[in-house]
Short mmCIF file of C-alpha atoms in Angstrom, two decimals:
data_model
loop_
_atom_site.label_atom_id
_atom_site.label_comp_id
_atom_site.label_asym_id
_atom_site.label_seq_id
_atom_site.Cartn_x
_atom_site.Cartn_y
_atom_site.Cartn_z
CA UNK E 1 0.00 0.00 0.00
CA UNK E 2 1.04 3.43 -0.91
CA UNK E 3 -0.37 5.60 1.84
CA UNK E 4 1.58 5.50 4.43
CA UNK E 5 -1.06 7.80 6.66
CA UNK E 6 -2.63 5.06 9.00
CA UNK E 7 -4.43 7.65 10.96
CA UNK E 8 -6.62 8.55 7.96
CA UNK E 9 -9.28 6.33 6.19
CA UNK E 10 -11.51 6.73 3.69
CA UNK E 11 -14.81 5.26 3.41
CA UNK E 12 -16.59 3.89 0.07
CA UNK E 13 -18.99 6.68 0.11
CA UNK E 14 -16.39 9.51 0.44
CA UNK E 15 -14.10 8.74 -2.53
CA UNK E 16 -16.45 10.16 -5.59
CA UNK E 17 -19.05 12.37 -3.18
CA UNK E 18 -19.89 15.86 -4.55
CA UNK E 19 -18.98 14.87 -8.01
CA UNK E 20 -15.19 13.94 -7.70
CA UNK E 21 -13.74 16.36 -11.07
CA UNK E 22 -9.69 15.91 -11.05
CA UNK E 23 -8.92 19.61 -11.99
CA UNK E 24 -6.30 19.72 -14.78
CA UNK E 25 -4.31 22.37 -16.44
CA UNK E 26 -1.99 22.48 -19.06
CA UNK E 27 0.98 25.19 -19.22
CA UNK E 28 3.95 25.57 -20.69
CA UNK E 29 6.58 26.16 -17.92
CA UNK E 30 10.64 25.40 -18.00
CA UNK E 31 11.68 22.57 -16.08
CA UNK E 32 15.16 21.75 -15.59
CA UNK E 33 16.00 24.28 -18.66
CA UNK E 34 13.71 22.53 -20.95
CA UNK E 35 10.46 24.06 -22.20
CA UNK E 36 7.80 21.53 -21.30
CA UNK E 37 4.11 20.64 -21.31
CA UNK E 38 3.22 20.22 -17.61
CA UNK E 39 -0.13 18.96 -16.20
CA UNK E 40 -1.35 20.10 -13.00
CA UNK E 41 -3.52 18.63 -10.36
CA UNK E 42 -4.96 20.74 -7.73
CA UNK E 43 -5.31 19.06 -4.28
CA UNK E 44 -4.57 21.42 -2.14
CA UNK E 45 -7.19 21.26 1.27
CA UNK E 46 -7.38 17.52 0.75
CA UNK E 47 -5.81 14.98 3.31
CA UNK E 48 -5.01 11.58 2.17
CA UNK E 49 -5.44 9.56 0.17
CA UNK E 50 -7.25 12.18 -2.40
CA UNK E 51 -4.15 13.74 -3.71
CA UNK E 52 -3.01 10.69 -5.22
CA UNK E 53 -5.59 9.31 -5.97
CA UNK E 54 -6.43 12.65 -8.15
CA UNK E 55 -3.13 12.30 -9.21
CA UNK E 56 -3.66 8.69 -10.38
CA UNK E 57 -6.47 9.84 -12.41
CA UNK E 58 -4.28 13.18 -14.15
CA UNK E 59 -1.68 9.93 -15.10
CA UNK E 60 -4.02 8.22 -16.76
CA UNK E 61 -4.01 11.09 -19.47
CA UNK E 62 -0.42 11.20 -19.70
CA UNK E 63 1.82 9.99 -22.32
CA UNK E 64 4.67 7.91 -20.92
CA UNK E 65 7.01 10.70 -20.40
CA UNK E 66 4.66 13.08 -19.49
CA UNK E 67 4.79 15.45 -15.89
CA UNK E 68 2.77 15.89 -13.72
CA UNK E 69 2.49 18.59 -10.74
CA UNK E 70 0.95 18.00 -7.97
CA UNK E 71 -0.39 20.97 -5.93
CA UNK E 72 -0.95 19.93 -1.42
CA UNK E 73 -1.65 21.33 1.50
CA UNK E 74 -1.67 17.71 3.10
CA UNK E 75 1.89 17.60 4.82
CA UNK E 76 1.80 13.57 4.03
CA UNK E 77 2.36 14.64 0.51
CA UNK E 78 6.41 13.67 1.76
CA UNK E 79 6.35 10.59 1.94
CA UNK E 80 3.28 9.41 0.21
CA UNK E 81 4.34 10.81 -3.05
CA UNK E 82 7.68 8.88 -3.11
CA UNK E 83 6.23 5.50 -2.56
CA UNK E 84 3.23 5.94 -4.56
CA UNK E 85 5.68 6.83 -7.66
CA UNK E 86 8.03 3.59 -6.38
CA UNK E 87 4.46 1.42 -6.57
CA UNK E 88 3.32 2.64 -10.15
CA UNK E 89 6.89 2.59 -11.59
CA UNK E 90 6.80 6.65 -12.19
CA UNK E 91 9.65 9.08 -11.22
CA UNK E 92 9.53 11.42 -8.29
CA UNK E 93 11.63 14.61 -9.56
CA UNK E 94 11.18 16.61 -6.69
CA UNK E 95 9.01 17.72 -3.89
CA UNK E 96 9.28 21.81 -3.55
CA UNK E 97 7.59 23.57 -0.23
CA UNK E 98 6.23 26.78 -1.45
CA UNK E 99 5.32 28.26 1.92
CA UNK E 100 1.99 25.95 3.55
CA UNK E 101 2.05 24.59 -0.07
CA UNK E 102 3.94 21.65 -1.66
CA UNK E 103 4.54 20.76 -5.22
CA UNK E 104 5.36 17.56 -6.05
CA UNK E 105 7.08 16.89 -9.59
CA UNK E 106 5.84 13.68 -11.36
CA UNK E 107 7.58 11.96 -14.64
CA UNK E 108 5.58 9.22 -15.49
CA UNK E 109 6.56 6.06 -15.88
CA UNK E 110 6.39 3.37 -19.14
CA UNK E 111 4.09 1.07 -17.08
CA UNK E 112 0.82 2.71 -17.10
#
């Protein structure tokens, strides 16, 4: 299992209530010097596991390849994010605090 949160559960009725939308946008930032296509998942005020499991969703989209950025307020976000991209075979580029906010970096594996 990839959340390592045991303190916080989920039940069935909580994962899709109030009409689960992953929010996705597309911009053209540089990363690492290179002009790149980067999608973006907002998840900030959500505890685990709904970042990545919005994050699973963005993937899903991507090419293999592709980045993803993931936008958290949930301070789990450090060490849920590199064993979720360990699990799904995806590469963890960085994590970046951006005062109460992180930003997790996403390359996405050939897997999935």
């Amino acid at each position: 299992m990839w959340c390592q949160c045991p303190h916080r559960s989920l039940g069935k009725s909580g994962i899709f209530e109030n009409g689960f939308e992953p929010s996705f946008n597309t911009q053209p930032p540089l990363l690492y010097g290179y002009a790149m296509s980067i999608t973006t998942v907002d998840a900030r005020r959500l505890l685990c596991p709904l970042p990545l499991l919005r994050a699973e969703s963005a993937m899903k989209t991507l090419p293999p390849g592709g980045i993803l950025a993931i936008q958290a307020t949930d301070p789990g976000l450090h060490r849920d994010l590199p064993a979720w991209c360990r699990v799904h075979g995806h590469q963890l580029l960085e994590i970046q605090q951006q005062g109460q906010e992180l930003v997790g970096l996403v390359k996405k594996g050939p897997r999935r």
